[in-house]
PDB file of C-alpha atoms in Angstrom:
ATOM      1  CA  MET A   1      22.596 -20.796   7.001  1.00 43.00           C
ATOM      2  CA  SER A   2      18.302 -21.028   6.413  1.00 65.00           C
ATOM      3  CA  THR A   3      16.551 -19.131   9.165  1.00 90.00           C
ATOM      4  CA  ALA A   4      13.424 -21.154  10.802  1.00 93.00           C
ATOM      5  CA  LEU A   5      11.100 -18.912   9.251  1.00 93.00           C
ATOM      6  CA  HIS A   6      12.886 -19.971   5.996  1.00 92.00           C
ATOM      7  CA  GLU A   7      12.711 -23.733   6.661  1.00 95.00           C
ATOM      8  CA  GLU A   8       8.909 -23.505   7.301  1.00 96.00           C
ATOM      9  CA  ARG A   9       8.241 -21.817   3.854  1.00 96.00           C
ATOM     10  CA  LEU A  10      10.317 -24.522   2.278  1.00 97.00           C
ATOM     11  CA  GLN A  11       8.553 -27.742   3.389  1.00 96.00           C
ATOM     12  CA  ALA A  12       5.037 -25.388   2.747  1.00 97.00           C
ATOM     13  CA  VAL A  13       6.193 -25.732  -0.865  1.00 98.00           C
ATOM     14  CA  MET A  14       7.324 -29.348  -0.764  1.00 97.00           C
ATOM     15  CA  ASP A  15       4.309 -30.127   1.050  1.00 97.00           C
ATOM     16  CA  VAL A  16       2.186 -28.861  -2.184  1.00 97.00           C
ATOM     17  CA  LEU A  17       4.629 -30.891  -4.438  1.00 97.00           C
ATOM     18  CA  ARG A  18       4.034 -33.904  -2.863  1.00 96.00           C
ATOM     19  CA  LEU A  19       0.460 -33.306  -2.181  1.00 95.00           C
ATOM     20  CA  THR A  20      -0.449 -32.901  -6.197  1.00 95.00           C
ATOM     21  CA  ALA A  21       2.179 -35.481  -7.221  1.00 95.00           C
ATOM     22  CA  ALA A  22       4.477 -33.253  -8.914  1.00 97.00           C
ATOM     23  CA  ARG A  23       7.539 -35.078 -10.590  1.00 97.00           C
ATOM     24  CA  SER A  24       9.169 -32.297 -12.539  1.00 98.00           C
ATOM     25  CA  VAL A  25       9.709 -29.009 -11.074  1.00 98.00           C
ATOM     26  CA  ALA A  26      11.016 -25.737 -12.507  1.00 98.00           C
ATOM     27  CA  ASP A  27      12.400 -23.118  -9.423  1.00 98.00           C
ATOM     28  CA  LEU A  28      12.472 -19.933 -11.046  1.00 98.00           C
ATOM     29  CA  GLY A  29      15.217 -17.794  -9.059  1.00 96.00           C
ATOM     30  CA  CYS A  30      16.495 -20.868  -7.353  1.00 97.00           C
ATOM     31  CA  GLY A  31      19.273 -19.167  -5.787  1.00 95.00           C
ATOM     32  CA  ASP A  32      21.923 -21.267  -4.518  1.00 95.00           C
ATOM     33  CA  GLY A  33      19.538 -24.558  -4.264  1.00 96.00           C
ATOM     34  CA  ALA A  34      17.694 -24.084  -0.860  1.00 95.00           C
ATOM     35  CA  LEU A  35      15.069 -25.905  -2.503  1.00 97.00           C
ATOM     36  CA  LEU A  36      15.906 -27.677  -5.541  1.00 97.00           C
ATOM     37  CA  LEU A  37      18.617 -29.852  -3.585  1.00 96.00           C
ATOM     38  CA  ARG A  38      16.023 -30.790  -1.351  1.00 96.00           C
ATOM     39  CA  LEU A  39      14.000 -31.660  -3.968  1.00 97.00           C
ATOM     40  CA  ALA A  40      17.186 -33.398  -6.118  1.00 96.00           C
ATOM     41  CA  LYS A  41      17.490 -35.955  -2.853  1.00 93.00           C
ATOM     42  CA  ASP A  42      13.592 -36.867  -3.442  1.00 95.00           C
ATOM     43  CA  PRO A  43      13.808 -39.834  -5.818  1.00 94.00           C
ATOM     44  CA  ALA A  44       9.961 -38.725  -6.565  1.00 95.00           C
ATOM     45  CA  PHE A  45      11.063 -36.056  -8.198  1.00 97.00           C
ATOM     46  CA  VAL A  46      12.553 -37.230 -11.612  1.00 96.00           C
ATOM     47  CA  ARG A  47      13.012 -33.923 -13.789  1.00 97.00           C
ATOM     48  CA  LEU A  48      14.442 -30.840 -12.188  1.00 98.00           C
ATOM     49  CA  ALA A  49      15.308 -27.219 -13.643  1.00 98.00           C
ATOM     50  CA  GLY A  50      17.138 -24.377 -11.539  1.00 97.00           C
ATOM     51  CA  ILE A  51      16.357 -20.807 -13.031  1.00 97.00           C
ATOM     52  CA  GLU A  52      19.124 -18.358 -11.627  1.00 97.00           C
ATOM     53  CA  GLN A  53      20.560 -14.657 -12.892  1.00 95.00           C
ATOM     54  CA  SER A  54      23.442 -14.767 -10.328  1.00 96.00           C
ATOM     55  CA  VAL A  55      26.786 -16.725 -11.341  1.00 96.00           C
ATOM     56  CA  THR A  56      27.726 -16.839  -7.895  1.00 97.00           C
ATOM     57  CA  ALA A  57      24.655 -18.754  -6.564  1.00 97.00           C
ATOM     58  CA  LEU A  58      24.585 -20.753  -9.708  1.00 97.00           C
ATOM     59  CA  GLY A  59      28.603 -21.648  -8.861  1.00 97.00           C
ATOM     60  CA  ALA A  60      27.175 -22.417  -4.971  1.00 97.00           C
ATOM     61  CA  LEU A  61      24.867 -24.519  -6.386  1.00 97.00           C
ATOM     62  CA  ARG A  62      27.065 -26.842  -9.022  1.00 96.00           C
ATOM     63  CA  ALA A  63      29.633 -26.930  -6.159  1.00 97.00           C
ATOM     64  CA  ALA A  64      26.900 -28.651  -3.935  1.00 96.00           C
ATOM     65  CA  LEU A  65      25.147 -30.769  -6.653  1.00 96.00           C
ATOM     66  CA  ALA A  66      28.759 -31.833  -7.190  1.00 96.00           C
ATOM     67  CA  LEU A  67      28.844 -33.688  -4.170  1.00 95.00           C
ATOM     68  CA  LEU A  68      25.798 -35.961  -4.914  1.00 94.00           C
ATOM     69  CA  ASP A  69      25.353 -39.073  -6.412  1.00 94.00           C
ATOM     70  CA  GLU A  70      25.635 -39.121 -10.499  1.00 94.00           C
ATOM     71  CA  ASN A  71      22.209 -40.318 -10.517  1.00 92.00           C
ATOM     72  CA  ILE A  72      20.968 -37.281  -8.646  1.00 93.00           C
ATOM     73  CA  ARG A  73      22.550 -34.685 -10.513  1.00 94.00           C
ATOM     74  CA  ASN A  74      21.856 -36.054 -13.759  1.00 94.00           C
ATOM     75  CA  ARG A  75      17.718 -35.101 -12.886  1.00 96.00           C
ATOM     76  CA  VAL A  76      18.923 -31.774 -12.311  1.00 97.00           C
ATOM     77  CA  THR A  77      19.405 -28.746 -14.838  1.00 97.00           C
ATOM     78  CA  LEU A  78      20.843 -25.351 -14.124  1.00 97.00           C
ATOM     79  CA  ILE A  79      19.986 -22.412 -16.343  1.00 96.00           C
ATOM     80  CA  GLU A  80      21.781 -18.961 -15.906  1.00 97.00           C
ATOM     81  CA  GLY A  81      18.751 -16.194 -16.849  1.00 95.00           C
ATOM     82  CA  SER A  82      15.861 -14.541 -16.064  1.00 95.00           C
ATOM     83  CA  MET A  83      12.509 -15.968 -14.565  1.00 94.00           C
ATOM     84  CA  LEU A  84      10.895 -13.385 -17.443  1.00 95.00           C
ATOM     85  CA  GLU A  85      12.473 -15.087 -20.470  1.00 94.00           C
ATOM     86  CA  PRO A  86      10.067 -17.666 -21.976  1.00 93.00           C
ATOM     87  CA  ARG A  87      11.536 -21.314 -21.788  1.00 94.00           C
ATOM     88  CA  PRO A  88      10.080 -23.354 -24.230  1.00 95.00           C
ATOM     89  CA  GLU A  89      12.577 -26.221 -23.488  1.00 95.00           C
ATOM     90  CA  LEU A  90      11.158 -26.384 -19.799  1.00 96.00           C
ATOM     91  CA  ALA A  91       6.941 -26.433 -21.148  1.00 96.00           C
ATOM     92  CA  GLY A  92       5.068 -29.313 -20.062  1.00 91.00           C
ATOM     93  CA  VAL A  93       7.158 -29.506 -16.181  1.00 97.00           C
ATOM     94  CA  ASP A  94       4.322 -30.891 -13.815  1.00 98.00           C
ATOM     95  CA  ALA A  95       5.190 -27.535 -11.477  1.00 98.00           C
ATOM     96  CA  VAL A  96       7.099 -24.171 -11.320  1.00 98.00           C
ATOM     97  CA  VAL A  97       7.801 -22.898  -8.321  1.00 98.00           C
ATOM     98  CA  MET A  98       9.122 -19.394  -7.160  1.00 98.00           C
ATOM     99  CA  VAL A  99      10.490 -18.980  -3.189  1.00 98.00           C
ATOM    100  CA  GLU A 100      10.266 -15.315  -2.099  1.00 97.00           C
ATOM    101  CA  THR A 101      11.692 -14.439  -5.909  1.00 97.00           C
ATOM    102  CA  ILE A 102       8.629 -12.733  -7.495  1.00 97.00           C
ATOM    103  CA  GLU A 103       9.559  -9.021  -4.838  1.00 98.00           C
ATOM    104  CA  HIS A 104      12.182  -8.939  -6.989  1.00 96.00           C
ATOM    105  CA  LEU A 105      10.381  -8.339 -10.345  1.00 97.00           C
ATOM    106  CA  PRO A 106       9.888  -4.864 -11.356  1.00 96.00           C
ATOM    107  CA  PRO A 107       5.988  -4.798 -11.049  1.00 96.00           C
ATOM    108  CA  ASP A 108       5.304  -3.520 -15.003  1.00 97.00           C
ATOM    109  CA  GLN A 109       7.044  -6.821 -15.833  1.00 97.00           C
ATOM    110  CA  LEU A 110       4.403  -9.054 -14.177  1.00 97.00           C
ATOM    111  CA  SER A 111       2.283  -9.402 -17.243  1.00 96.00           C
ATOM    112  CA  ARG A 112       5.411 -10.662 -18.975  1.00 97.00           C
ATOM    113  CA  TRP A 113       6.012 -13.127 -16.165  1.00 97.00           C
ATOM    114  CA  GLU A 114       2.882 -14.421 -16.753  1.00 97.00           C
ATOM    115  CA  LYS A 115       2.847 -15.113 -20.072  1.00 96.00           C
ATOM    116  CA  ALA A 116       6.295 -16.643 -19.752  1.00 96.00           C
ATOM    117  CA  VAL A 117       5.143 -18.923 -17.068  1.00 97.00           C
ATOM    118  CA  PHE A 118       1.328 -19.803 -17.839  1.00 97.00           C
ATOM    119  CA  ASP A 119       1.513 -19.730 -21.757  1.00 96.00           C
ATOM    120  CA  ILE A 120       4.993 -21.051 -22.252  1.00 96.00           C
ATOM    121  CA  ILE A 121       5.838 -23.144 -19.756  1.00 97.00           C
ATOM    122  CA  ALA A 122       2.126 -23.916 -18.789  1.00 97.00           C
ATOM    123  CA  PRO A 123       2.643 -26.437 -15.658  1.00 97.00           C
ATOM    124  CA  LYS A 124      -0.694 -27.642 -14.078  1.00 97.00           C
ATOM    125  CA  LEU A 125       0.599 -26.192 -10.620  1.00 98.00           C
ATOM    126  CA  VAL A 126       2.135 -22.717  -9.703  1.00 98.00           C
ATOM    127  CA  VAL A 127       3.566 -22.298  -6.370  1.00 98.00           C
ATOM    128  CA  ILE A 128       4.376 -18.414  -4.978  1.00 98.00           C
ATOM    129  CA  THR A 129       5.819 -17.283  -1.620  1.00 98.00           C
ATOM    130  CA  THR A 130       6.346 -13.756  -0.941  1.00 98.00           C
ATOM    131  CA  PRO A 131       6.999 -11.404   1.679  1.00 98.00           C
ATOM    132  CA  ASN A 132       3.691 -10.104   3.577  1.00 98.00           C
ATOM    133  CA  ALA A 133       3.921  -6.425   4.463  1.00 97.00           C
ATOM    134  CA  GLU A 134       1.751  -7.064   7.411  1.00 97.00           C
ATOM    135  CA  TYR A 135       4.424  -9.095   9.324  1.00 97.00           C
ATOM    136  CA  ASN A 136       7.176  -6.464   8.464  1.00 97.00           C
ATOM    137  CA  PRO A 137       7.072  -4.810  12.289  1.00 96.00           C
ATOM    138  CA  LEU A 138       7.459  -8.068  13.431  1.00 95.00           C
ATOM    139  CA  LEU A 139      10.704  -8.609  12.160  1.00 95.00           C
ATOM    140  CA  GLY A 140      12.022  -5.062  13.163  1.00 95.00           C
ATOM    141  CA  VAL A 141      11.712  -3.780   9.484  1.00 95.00           C
ATOM    142  CA  PRO A 142      11.003   0.279   9.535  1.00 92.00           C
ATOM    143  CA  VAL A 143       7.452   1.063   7.513  1.00 86.00           C
ATOM    144  CA  HIS A 144       8.827   3.001   4.921  1.00 87.00           C
ATOM    145  CA  ARG A 145      11.572   0.162   4.091  1.00 94.00           C
ATOM    146  CA  PHE A 146      11.542  -3.027   2.592  1.00 96.00           C
ATOM    147  CA  ARG A 147      12.710  -6.408   3.759  1.00 95.00           C
ATOM    148  CA  HIS A 148      15.663  -6.668   1.333  1.00 94.00           C
ATOM    149  CA  PRO A 149      17.011  -3.846  -0.590  1.00 94.00           C
ATOM    150  CA  GLU A 150      16.751  -5.498  -4.136  1.00 94.00           C
ATOM    151  CA  HIS A 151      12.647  -6.035  -3.566  1.00 97.00           C
ATOM    152  CA  THR A 152      10.466  -3.900  -5.576  1.00 97.00           C
ATOM    153  CA  PHE A 153       7.731  -4.453  -4.168  1.00 97.00           C
ATOM    154  CA  GLU A 154       6.235  -5.989  -0.556  1.00 98.00           C
ATOM    155  CA  TRP A 155       2.362  -6.626  -0.302  1.00 98.00           C
ATOM    156  CA  ASP A 156      -0.143  -7.109   2.518  1.00 97.00           C
ATOM    157  CA  ARG A 157      -2.594  -9.640   2.007  1.00 98.00           C
ATOM    158  CA  ALA A 158      -5.039  -8.390   0.641  1.00 98.00           C
ATOM    159  CA  ARG A 159      -3.263  -7.140  -2.561  1.00 98.00           C
ATOM    160  CA  PHE A 160      -1.880 -10.370  -2.524  1.00 98.00           C
ATOM    161  CA  ARG A 161      -4.766 -11.929  -2.602  1.00 98.00           C
ATOM    162  CA  ALA A 162      -6.165  -9.648  -5.071  1.00 98.00           C
ATOM    163  CA  TRP A 163      -3.510  -9.812  -7.828  1.00 98.00           C
ATOM    164  CA  ALA A 164      -3.446 -13.982  -7.287  1.00 98.00           C
ATOM    165  CA  GLU A 165      -6.998 -13.480  -8.095  1.00 98.00           C
ATOM    166  CA  GLY A 166      -6.847 -11.904 -11.565  1.00 98.00           C
ATOM    167  CA  VAL A 167      -3.554 -14.170 -12.332  1.00 98.00           C
ATOM    168  CA  ALA A 168      -6.211 -16.901 -11.768  1.00 97.00           C
ATOM    169  CA  ALA A 169      -9.072 -15.322 -14.055  1.00 97.00           C
ATOM    170  CA  ARG A 170      -6.491 -14.488 -16.526  1.00 97.00           C
ATOM    171  CA  HIS A 171      -5.290 -18.110 -17.101  1.00 96.00           C
ATOM    172  CA  ASN A 172      -8.373 -19.919 -16.530  1.00 95.00           C
ATOM    173  CA  ARG A 173      -6.750 -21.648 -13.115  1.00 96.00           C
ATOM    174  CA  ARG A 174      -7.889 -22.773  -9.691  1.00 97.00           C
ATOM    175  CA  TRP A 175      -5.819 -20.758  -6.729  1.00 98.00           C
ATOM    176  CA  LEU A 176      -5.814 -20.918  -3.192  1.00 97.00           C
ATOM    177  CA  VAL A 177      -3.540 -18.211  -0.838  1.00 98.00           C
ATOM    178  CA  ARG A 178      -1.977 -19.585   2.460  1.00 98.00           C
ATOM    179  CA  ASP A 179      -0.476 -17.619   5.521  1.00 98.00           C
ATOM    180  CA  ILE A 180       2.747 -19.482   6.231  1.00 98.00           C
ATOM    181  CA  ALA A 181       5.982 -19.151   8.492  1.00 96.00           C
ATOM    182  CA  GLY A 182       5.853 -18.147  11.162  1.00 95.00           C
ATOM    183  CA  VAL A 183       1.899 -17.235  11.496  1.00 96.00           C
ATOM    184  CA  ARG A 184       0.392 -14.817  14.012  1.00 97.00           C
ATOM    185  CA  ASP A 185      -3.355 -13.669  14.694  1.00 96.00           C
ATOM    186  CA  GLY A 186      -4.098 -10.357  13.153  1.00 96.00           C
ATOM    187  CA  VAL A 187      -0.965 -10.282  10.752  1.00 97.00           C
ATOM    188  CA  GLY A 188      -0.495 -13.480   8.898  1.00 98.00           C
ATOM    189  CA  GLY A 189       2.727 -14.940   8.154  1.00 97.00           C
ATOM    190  CA  ALA A 190       5.951 -13.604   7.509  1.00 97.00           C
ATOM    191  CA  SER A 191       5.394 -14.858   3.625  1.00 98.00           C
ATOM    192  CA  GLN A 192       2.297 -15.908   1.616  1.00 98.00           C
ATOM    193  CA  MET A 193       1.394 -18.486  -0.699  1.00 98.00           C
ATOM    194  CA  ALA A 194      -0.181 -18.426  -4.045  1.00 98.00           C
ATOM    195  CA  ILE A 195      -1.470 -21.761  -5.518  1.00 98.00           C
ATOM    196  CA  PHE A 196      -2.634 -21.853  -8.694  1.00 98.00           C
ATOM    197  CA  PHE A 197      -3.511 -25.168 -10.412  1.00 97.00           C
ATOM    198  CA  ASP A 198      -5.845 -26.789 -13.198  1.00 93.00           C
ATOM    199  CA  PRO A 199      -9.293 -27.925 -11.927  1.00 86.00           C
ATOM    200  CA  ASP A 200      -7.987 -31.573 -12.268  1.00 84.00           C
ATOM    201  CA  LEU A 201      -5.731 -31.396  -9.752  1.00 84.00           C
ATOM    202  CA  VAL A 202      -7.034 -31.721  -5.823  1.00 79.00           C
ATOM    203  CA  ILE A 203      -5.604 -29.588  -3.043  1.00 81.00           C
TER     204      ILE A 203
END
């Protein structure tokens, strides 16, 4: 079951996609479809793809899609594999999204991820959410631990902003960083969102 904070994350991503009039979206690390199923049910999104390494999660997503109308299922492509792998078949989609997944990648592989997304898929819009380490005490997470054992990093807001600025500079994108999900004064939100976009998009 999705938590209230996760619902806020998903809604924040949906809001950006709608604001930019994205019609084709690739969800990297789609899991069992928390975001992808929402997108599939919205006729504004005409081409959807989900990439996921977990066979179990993909099985659950396929089962959920099987319950939907055929015209919805036909708009969705599922791919088993890593979000680090180049995906030329996805080239030209309007948007790439990653909801609480980039922190599962090894930090020394982030440059490889950049190339796969910005050079191969090359969407007009990239939306990423990731945990904000400054919020962890409010969630009862000890200072020496991450929120999930599979996380390889959790950045504070300054570190995330510096990373986002570097990504944008390397790929000639405009960018924004926002606090999302249960935002509190002084610590930000449970998550933080980076938005990378072509100069012709208005956000």
